[in-house]
Short mmCIF file of C-alpha atoms and ligand atoms in Angstrom, two decimals:
data_model
loop_
_atom_site.label_atom_id
_atom_site.label_comp_id
_atom_site.label_asym_id
_atom_site.label_seq_id
_atom_site.Cartn_x
_atom_site.Cartn_y
_atom_site.Cartn_z
CA MET R 1 27.05 -9.63 129.85
CA LEU R 2 24.33 -11.71 128.16
CA LYS R 3 23.19 -10.48 124.76
CA VAL R 4 19.43 -10.51 124.33
CA LEU R 5 17.33 -9.93 121.22
CA ALA R 6 13.73 -8.88 121.81
CA TYR R 7 11.40 -9.57 118.89
CA ASN R 8 8.25 -7.75 117.85
CA VAL R 9 9.00 -4.74 120.03
CA ARG R 10 6.54 -1.87 119.94
CA GLU R 11 7.48 1.78 120.49
CA ASP R 12 5.81 1.84 123.87
CA GLU R 13 8.11 -0.93 125.10
CA VAL R 14 11.47 0.50 124.07
CA ALA R 15 11.99 2.80 127.09
CA PHE R 16 11.14 -0.07 129.45
CA PHE R 17 13.66 -2.33 127.68
CA HIS R 18 16.37 0.29 128.16
CA GLU R 19 15.42 0.88 131.79
CA TYR R 20 15.39 -2.79 132.81
CA ALA R 21 18.38 -3.81 130.69
CA ASP R 22 20.41 -1.59 133.05
CA VAL R 23 18.68 -2.99 136.14
CA TYR R 24 19.40 -6.62 135.14
CA ASP R 25 22.77 -5.93 133.56
CA LEU R 26 21.84 -7.30 130.13
CA ASP R 27 22.79 -6.11 126.65
CA VAL R 28 19.39 -5.84 124.98
CA ARG R 29 18.61 -5.11 121.35
CA CYS R 30 15.14 -4.78 119.92
CA THR R 31 13.63 -5.59 116.54
CA ILE R 32 10.14 -4.93 115.24
CA ASP R 33 10.16 -8.30 113.41
CA PRO R 34 7.97 -10.98 114.94
CA PHE R 35 9.77 -14.20 115.78
CA SER R 36 9.30 -17.15 113.40
CA SER R 37 11.44 -19.59 111.43
CA GLU R 38 11.89 -16.80 108.87
CA SER R 39 13.25 -14.22 111.30
CA ALA R 40 15.03 -16.58 113.72
CA TYR R 41 18.35 -15.92 111.95
CA LEU R 42 18.33 -12.38 113.39
CA ALA R 43 19.25 -13.89 116.75
CA LYS R 44 22.79 -14.60 115.54
CA GLY R 45 25.31 -13.28 118.07
CA HIS R 46 22.84 -13.28 120.96
CA ASP R 47 22.43 -15.59 123.96
CA ALA R 48 18.71 -15.26 124.59
CA VAL R 49 15.56 -14.16 122.79
CA ILE R 50 12.35 -12.54 124.00
CA ILE R 51 9.20 -13.10 121.97
CA GLN R 52 5.55 -12.00 122.04
CA GLY R 53 2.25 -13.89 121.99
CA ASN R 54 1.85 -13.70 118.21
CA CYS R 55 5.38 -15.01 117.54
CA ILE R 56 5.71 -18.58 116.32
CA ALA R 57 8.34 -20.58 118.15
CA ASP R 58 7.75 -23.82 116.28
CA GLU R 59 10.23 -26.67 115.94
CA ARG R 60 11.94 -25.18 112.89
CA ALA R 61 12.38 -21.75 114.49
CA LEU R 62 13.74 -23.33 117.67
CA GLU R 63 16.17 -25.48 115.69
CA ILE R 64 17.52 -22.35 114.00
CA ILE R 65 18.13 -20.47 117.23
CA HIS R 66 19.60 -23.60 118.78
CA GLU R 67 22.12 -23.77 115.93
CA LEU R 68 22.90 -20.10 116.63
CA GLY R 69 23.70 -20.96 120.25
CA ILE R 70 20.63 -19.45 121.91
CA LYS R 71 20.16 -20.95 125.36
CA ILE R 72 17.10 -19.09 126.66
CA LEU R 73 13.76 -18.13 125.10
CA THR R 74 11.17 -16.25 127.07
CA THR R 75 7.83 -14.86 126.07
CA ARG R 76 6.88 -11.53 127.54
CA CYS R 77 3.25 -12.60 127.85
CA ALA R 78 1.32 -15.28 129.73
CA GLY R 79 0.23 -17.42 126.78
CA TYR R 80 2.82 -19.82 125.33
CA ASP R 81 0.64 -21.94 123.04
CA LYS R 82 2.83 -21.00 120.05
CA VAL R 83 6.01 -22.25 121.72
CA ASP R 84 6.81 -25.90 120.93
CA LEU R 85 7.90 -26.90 124.43
CA ASP R 86 8.73 -30.48 123.39
CA ALA R 87 11.13 -29.17 120.78
CA ALA R 88 12.60 -26.64 123.24
CA GLN R 89 13.21 -29.43 125.73
CA ARG R 90 14.79 -31.67 123.12
CA LEU R 91 17.08 -28.86 122.03
CA GLY R 92 17.98 -27.82 125.57
CA ILE R 93 16.52 -24.33 125.21
CA ARG R 94 15.27 -22.96 128.54
CA ALA R 95 11.75 -21.63 127.93
CA CYS R 96 9.96 -19.17 130.22
CA ASN R 97 6.86 -17.02 130.17
CA VAL R 98 5.56 -14.05 132.13
CA PRO R 99 2.63 -15.59 133.94
CA ALA R 100 1.53 -12.72 136.14
CA TYR R 101 2.17 -9.29 134.71
CA SER R 102 -1.14 -7.72 135.60
CA PRO R 103 -4.19 -9.96 135.71
CA ASN R 104 -6.26 -6.82 136.26
CA ALA R 105 -5.53 -5.58 132.75
CA VAL R 106 -7.31 -8.53 131.10
CA SER R 107 -10.00 -8.95 133.72
CA GLU R 108 -10.99 -5.27 133.66
CA TYR R 109 -11.16 -5.47 129.88
CA ALA R 110 -13.34 -8.59 129.98
CA VAL R 111 -15.75 -6.75 132.29
CA THR R 112 -15.62 -3.70 130.01
CA LEU R 113 -16.60 -5.86 127.03
CA ALA R 114 -19.37 -7.52 129.02
CA LEU R 115 -20.86 -4.18 130.09
CA ALA R 116 -20.59 -2.85 126.54
CA CYS R 117 -22.56 -5.88 125.35
CA VAL R 118 -25.16 -5.66 128.11
CA ARG R 119 -25.84 -2.00 127.28
CA ASN R 120 -25.61 -2.31 123.47
CA LEU R 121 -22.73 0.14 123.31
CA PRO R 122 -21.31 -0.90 119.89
CA LEU R 123 -24.63 -0.42 118.09
CA THR R 124 -25.32 2.79 120.00
CA ILE R 125 -21.96 4.24 118.93
CA ARG R 126 -22.44 3.10 115.32
CA ARG R 127 -25.81 4.87 115.26
CA MET R 128 -24.34 8.07 116.71
CA HIS R 129 -21.81 8.13 113.86
CA ASN R 130 -24.82 8.38 111.52
CA TYR R 131 -26.51 11.00 113.76
CA ASN R 132 -29.18 8.39 114.44
CA PHE R 133 -30.30 9.21 117.96
CA ALA R 134 -33.21 6.76 118.12
CA ILE R 135 -33.07 4.37 121.06
CA LYS R 136 -35.33 1.69 119.65
CA GLY R 137 -33.61 -1.67 119.91
CA LEU R 138 -31.02 -0.40 122.37
CA ILE R 139 -32.69 -1.50 125.59
CA GLY R 140 -30.16 -3.01 127.97
CA ARG R 141 -30.21 -5.29 130.97
CA GLU R 142 -28.83 -4.91 134.49
CA VAL R 143 -25.91 -7.07 135.51
CA LYS R 144 -27.21 -7.27 139.07
CA ASP R 145 -29.90 -9.60 137.75
CA MET R 146 -27.55 -11.74 135.70
CA THR R 147 -25.52 -14.87 136.34
CA ILE R 148 -21.89 -14.77 135.28
CA GLY R 149 -20.04 -17.93 134.20
CA ILE R 150 -16.24 -17.91 134.33
CA ILE R 151 -14.35 -20.66 132.49
CA GLY R 152 -10.81 -20.90 133.87
CA THR R 153 -10.25 -19.53 137.35
CA GLY R 154 -6.52 -18.86 137.50
CA ARG R 155 -5.04 -15.41 137.99
CA ILE R 156 -7.18 -13.61 135.40
CA GLY R 157 -10.33 -15.64 136.03
CA TYR R 158 -10.09 -14.90 139.75
CA GLU R 159 -9.70 -11.14 139.20
CA THR R 160 -12.59 -11.21 136.73
CA ILE R 161 -14.80 -12.84 139.34
CA ARG R 162 -13.73 -10.22 141.89
CA ASN R 163 -14.57 -7.45 139.45
CA PHE R 164 -17.95 -8.93 138.51
CA ARG R 165 -18.73 -9.27 142.23
CA GLY R 166 -19.14 -5.50 142.21
CA PHE R 167 -22.27 -6.08 140.16
CA THR R 168 -23.72 -9.44 141.21
CA ASP R 169 -23.19 -12.26 143.69
CA SER R 170 -24.41 -14.85 141.19
CA ILE R 171 -21.15 -16.17 139.79
CA LEU R 172 -20.50 -19.68 138.51
CA ALA R 173 -17.05 -21.05 137.83
CA TYR R 174 -15.59 -23.97 135.95
CA ASP R 175 -11.98 -25.11 136.05
CA LEU R 176 -10.20 -28.44 135.62
CA TYR R 177 -8.53 -27.67 138.96
CA PRO R 178 -10.91 -25.72 141.25
CA ASN R 179 -9.10 -23.63 143.85
CA ASP R 180 -10.04 -22.66 147.40
CA LYS R 181 -9.62 -18.91 146.92
CA VAL R 182 -12.23 -18.92 144.16
CA LYS R 183 -14.59 -21.12 146.17
CA GLU R 184 -15.00 -18.19 148.59
CA ILE R 185 -16.38 -15.88 145.90
CA ALA R 186 -17.99 -18.16 143.27
CA ASP R 187 -19.73 -21.51 142.94
CA TYR R 188 -17.88 -24.19 141.02
CA VAL R 189 -20.19 -26.20 138.75
CA ALA R 190 -19.75 -28.68 135.92
CA PHE R 191 -19.01 -27.24 132.46
CA ASP R 192 -22.46 -28.05 131.06
CA GLU R 193 -24.19 -26.52 134.08
CA LEU R 194 -22.21 -23.30 133.67
CA LEU R 195 -23.25 -23.18 130.00
CA LYS R 196 -26.88 -23.80 130.92
CA ARG R 197 -27.21 -21.24 133.73
CA SER R 198 -24.99 -18.31 132.74
CA ASP R 199 -26.22 -15.06 131.18
CA ILE R 200 -22.66 -13.92 130.51
CA ILE R 201 -19.86 -16.40 129.85
CA SER R 202 -16.25 -15.20 129.98
CA ILE R 203 -13.37 -17.48 128.99
CA HIS R 204 -10.09 -17.34 130.91
CA CYS R 205 -8.42 -20.71 130.45
CA PRO R 206 -5.31 -21.24 128.35
CA LEU R 207 -5.48 -22.91 124.95
CA THR R 208 -4.25 -26.49 125.20
CA LYS R 209 -4.38 -29.44 122.82
CA ASP R 210 -7.39 -30.71 124.79
CA ASN R 211 -9.64 -27.66 124.62
CA TYR R 212 -9.43 -26.59 120.95
CA HIS R 213 -12.88 -25.20 120.03
CA LEU R 214 -14.13 -25.72 123.57
CA ILE R 215 -16.99 -23.46 122.56
CA ASP R 216 -18.46 -24.92 119.40
CA LYS R 217 -21.93 -25.58 118.01
CA GLU R 218 -22.58 -28.30 120.56
CA ALA R 219 -21.48 -26.22 123.58
CA ILE R 220 -23.46 -23.24 122.28
CA SER R 221 -26.61 -25.39 122.02
CA LYS R 222 -26.38 -25.98 125.77
CA MET R 223 -26.27 -22.25 126.57
CA LYS R 224 -29.18 -20.02 127.59
CA ASP R 225 -30.94 -18.29 124.72
CA GLY R 226 -29.65 -14.72 124.53
CA VAL R 227 -26.35 -15.44 126.29
CA ILE R 228 -23.42 -13.02 126.05
CA LEU R 229 -20.05 -14.59 125.22
CA ILE R 230 -16.73 -12.92 125.99
CA ASN R 231 -13.39 -14.33 124.84
CA THR R 232 -10.21 -12.55 125.92
CA SER R 233 -8.18 -15.74 126.22
CA ARG R 234 -7.18 -17.41 122.95
CA GLY R 235 -9.02 -17.40 119.63
CA ALA R 236 -8.97 -21.14 119.03
CA LEU R 237 -10.89 -21.78 122.25
CA ILE R 238 -14.00 -20.97 120.24
CA ASP R 239 -15.19 -21.94 116.79
CA ALA R 240 -15.70 -18.41 115.49
CA GLN R 241 -17.92 -19.58 112.60
CA ASP R 242 -20.22 -21.39 115.06
CA VAL R 243 -20.32 -18.26 117.25
CA LEU R 244 -21.17 -16.08 114.24
CA ASP R 245 -23.96 -18.47 113.21
CA ALA R 246 -25.32 -18.44 116.76
CA VAL R 247 -25.31 -14.63 116.90
CA LYS R 248 -27.11 -14.54 113.56
CA SER R 249 -29.78 -16.92 114.88
CA HIS R 250 -29.97 -14.86 118.17
CA LYS R 251 -29.01 -17.91 120.25
CA ILE R 252 -26.07 -15.75 121.34
CA ALA R 253 -27.27 -12.17 121.89
CA LYS R 254 -23.82 -10.61 121.83
CA ALA R 255 -20.26 -11.80 121.50
CA ALA R 256 -17.08 -9.89 122.28
CA LEU R 257 -13.88 -11.36 120.90
CA ASP R 258 -10.52 -9.84 121.75
CA VAL R 259 -8.76 -12.85 120.26
CA TYR R 260 -9.24 -14.65 116.96
CA GLU R 261 -7.98 -18.04 115.86
CA TYR R 262 -6.42 -16.68 112.67
CA GLU R 263 -5.21 -13.35 114.10
CA ASN R 264 -1.53 -14.03 113.42
CA GLY R 265 -0.16 -11.74 110.73
CA LEU R 266 -3.22 -9.48 110.97
CA TYR R 267 -3.45 -8.19 114.50
CA LEU R 268 -1.13 -5.60 116.03
CA LYS R 269 -0.56 -3.88 112.68
CA ASN R 270 -2.47 -1.31 110.67
CA ASN R 271 -4.27 -3.07 107.80
CA ALA R 272 -6.26 0.02 106.79
CA GLY R 273 -6.59 0.25 103.04
CA ASP R 274 -5.89 -3.45 102.52
CA ASP R 275 -8.81 -5.62 101.56
CA LEU R 276 -9.34 -8.10 104.35
CA GLU R 277 -9.20 -11.54 102.77
CA ASP R 278 -10.51 -13.29 105.85
CA GLN R 279 -14.27 -13.22 105.17
CA LEU R 280 -15.13 -14.69 108.56
CA LEU R 281 -13.25 -11.95 110.40
CA LYS R 282 -14.88 -9.36 108.15
CA GLU R 283 -18.33 -10.65 109.03
CA LEU R 284 -17.53 -10.75 112.71
CA ILE R 285 -16.24 -7.16 112.66
CA ASN R 286 -19.21 -5.86 110.71
CA HIS R 287 -21.91 -7.56 112.78
CA ASN R 288 -23.84 -5.14 115.00
CA ASN R 289 -23.97 -7.61 117.88
CA ILE R 290 -20.33 -8.60 117.87
CA ILE R 291 -17.39 -6.65 119.24
CA VAL R 292 -14.01 -7.57 117.80
CA THR R 293 -10.85 -6.02 119.22
CA PRO R 294 -7.23 -6.70 118.21
CA HIS R 295 -5.88 -8.71 121.16
CA ILE R 296 -5.67 -5.65 123.30
CA ALA R 297 -6.97 -6.87 126.67
CA PHE R 298 -3.47 -6.93 128.16
CA TYR R 299 -2.59 -3.47 126.96
CA THR R 300 -2.19 -1.15 129.94
CA ASP R 301 0.83 0.87 131.02
CA GLU R 302 1.27 -1.30 134.11
CA ALA R 303 1.08 -4.56 132.17
CA VAL R 304 3.52 -3.46 129.45
CA LYS R 305 6.10 -2.41 132.04
CA ASN R 306 5.70 -5.69 133.92
CA MET R 307 5.96 -7.79 130.76
CA VAL R 308 9.26 -6.24 129.74
CA GLN R 309 10.67 -6.28 133.26
CA ILE R 310 9.73 -9.88 134.06
CA SER R 311 10.91 -11.25 130.71
CA LEU R 312 14.34 -9.69 131.34
CA SER R 313 14.39 -10.88 134.94
CA ASN R 314 13.65 -14.46 133.71
CA ILE R 315 16.84 -14.34 131.67
CA ALA R 316 18.88 -12.69 134.44
CA GLU R 317 17.68 -15.28 136.98
CA ILE R 318 18.73 -18.20 134.78
CA GLU R 319 22.09 -16.55 134.13
CA LYS R 320 22.76 -15.82 137.81
CA SER R 321 21.15 -18.68 139.73
CA GLY R 322 20.73 -21.37 137.06
CA SER R 323 16.92 -21.34 137.08
CA SER R 324 13.88 -19.08 136.88
CA GLN R 325 10.58 -19.43 138.69
CA ASN R 326 8.85 -18.84 135.35
CA GLU R 327 10.40 -21.77 133.48
CA LEU R 328 7.87 -23.78 131.47
CA ILE R 329 9.76 -27.06 131.22
P1 NAI T 401 -3.56 -19.17 134.78
O1 NAI T 401 -2.60 -20.23 134.43
O2 NAI T 401 -3.34 -18.38 136.04
O3 NAI T 401 -5.04 -19.78 134.87
C1 NAI T 401 -5.58 -20.61 133.91
C2 NAI T 401 -6.64 -21.47 134.57
O4 NAI T 401 -7.31 -22.19 133.54
C3 NAI T 401 -6.07 -22.48 135.57
O5 NAI T 401 -6.78 -22.41 136.78
C4 NAI T 401 -6.28 -23.83 134.85
O6 NAI T 401 -6.52 -24.89 135.74
C5 NAI T 401 -7.51 -23.53 134.02
N1 NAI T 401 -7.70 -24.40 132.88
C6 NAI T 401 -6.78 -24.98 132.06
N2 NAI T 401 -7.38 -25.70 131.10
C7 NAI T 401 -8.71 -25.60 131.31
C8 NAI T 401 -9.84 -26.11 130.67
N3 NAI T 401 -9.75 -26.89 129.59
N4 NAI T 401 -11.06 -25.79 131.16
C9 NAI T 401 -11.18 -25.01 132.25
N5 NAI T 401 -10.13 -24.49 132.92
C10 NAI T 401 -8.91 -24.77 132.45
O7 NAI T 401 -3.62 -18.19 133.52
P2 NAI T 401 -4.06 -16.66 133.49
O8 NAI T 401 -2.90 -15.79 133.83
O9 NAI T 401 -5.30 -16.50 134.26
O10 NAI T 401 -4.34 -16.46 131.91
C11 NAI T 401 -5.38 -17.16 131.27
C12 NAI T 401 -5.26 -16.97 129.77
O11 NAI T 401 -5.57 -15.65 129.41
C13 NAI T 401 -3.85 -17.18 129.19
O12 NAI T 401 -3.54 -18.54 129.01
C14 NAI T 401 -3.94 -16.46 127.89
O13 NAI T 401 -4.39 -17.34 126.89
C15 NAI T 401 -5.02 -15.41 128.13
N6 NAI T 401 -4.48 -14.04 128.08
C16 NAI T 401 -4.97 -13.16 127.14
C17 NAI T 401 -4.49 -11.87 127.06
C18 NAI T 401 -5.05 -10.86 126.11
O14 NAI T 401 -4.45 -9.77 125.94
N7 NAI T 401 -6.17 -11.08 125.46
C19 NAI T 401 -3.39 -11.44 127.93
C20 NAI T 401 -3.00 -12.41 128.92
C21 NAI T 401 -3.52 -13.68 128.96
#
């Protein structure tokens, strides 16, 4: 029976790990430690490891688990930008992800953030906490009159378009590889045209070495005045300082950021009582026209179950048939 160590396991995942370890006939242990070169040694005595999106599977960490005899590494999330695939290949470690655990979880959250921005919900709630019931400055807009721009039209982008279609037919899309399914429900346009025409822009492409800070000062300057920007994909797809500056100057009316370039080590744990050293994050959180959430878009009961199940099935597939449909290399 293969021995598997799952890193960075939360309480809400433990029962699913037990349930699906039995289903896939695997001996699974869990640790709360995130995976990195510092915690890689914990994998001693195991055959495979399961990591999360905020774990760092860099060359050093992969070398350590390789020396320990680990043959398989799988994320239990879609993103794998923190896995050094070149190093994994060189070391002969089979690397997988969980590409499709529940695209609805993220897409519904992106729409939630967009609606909250459109109707000034964060400021409204902040005022209520101070028993300030005035509505001045809280006037909203109606999504039916707005144009939505979706960057990245894979699984999550497609569902997000479907969800926004409940509000408006005016949906623009941009992807390096346009697909026919999306063409039926949105209009593909060039990147600059999407920036120019969209009232709400929602990002759903993966972070790659080619799109670091895709949304920076220059891209923002091409957007409509008063645009709403939603990022539930990866923090480094935007230059958060440029976004903050643009919100301050009202070029961007509202921004909602579920992901943050420097979130590692901060997000997914309770930092209450600690002084936040990251001044940029502090400013983003405290700005009335910016929503910041702690990488929570994926977090539904359905998605968590799927993530655990599929990560274990990746390992079981490789063990039984020699390959997995979710292999990244
Ligand atoms: P996917 O692989 O199904 O789709 C990604 C799409 O982006 C593809 O159509 C691809 O052609 C396109 N793309 C790649 N590079 C691009 C670029 N530079 N410009 C425009 N389009 C580009 O991925 P899926 O499942 O839709 O996930 C998208 C991303 O969402 C993930 O990579 C991950 O970063 C993020 N995510 C965030 C979560 C959260 O909790 N906040 C949870 C799950 C995913």
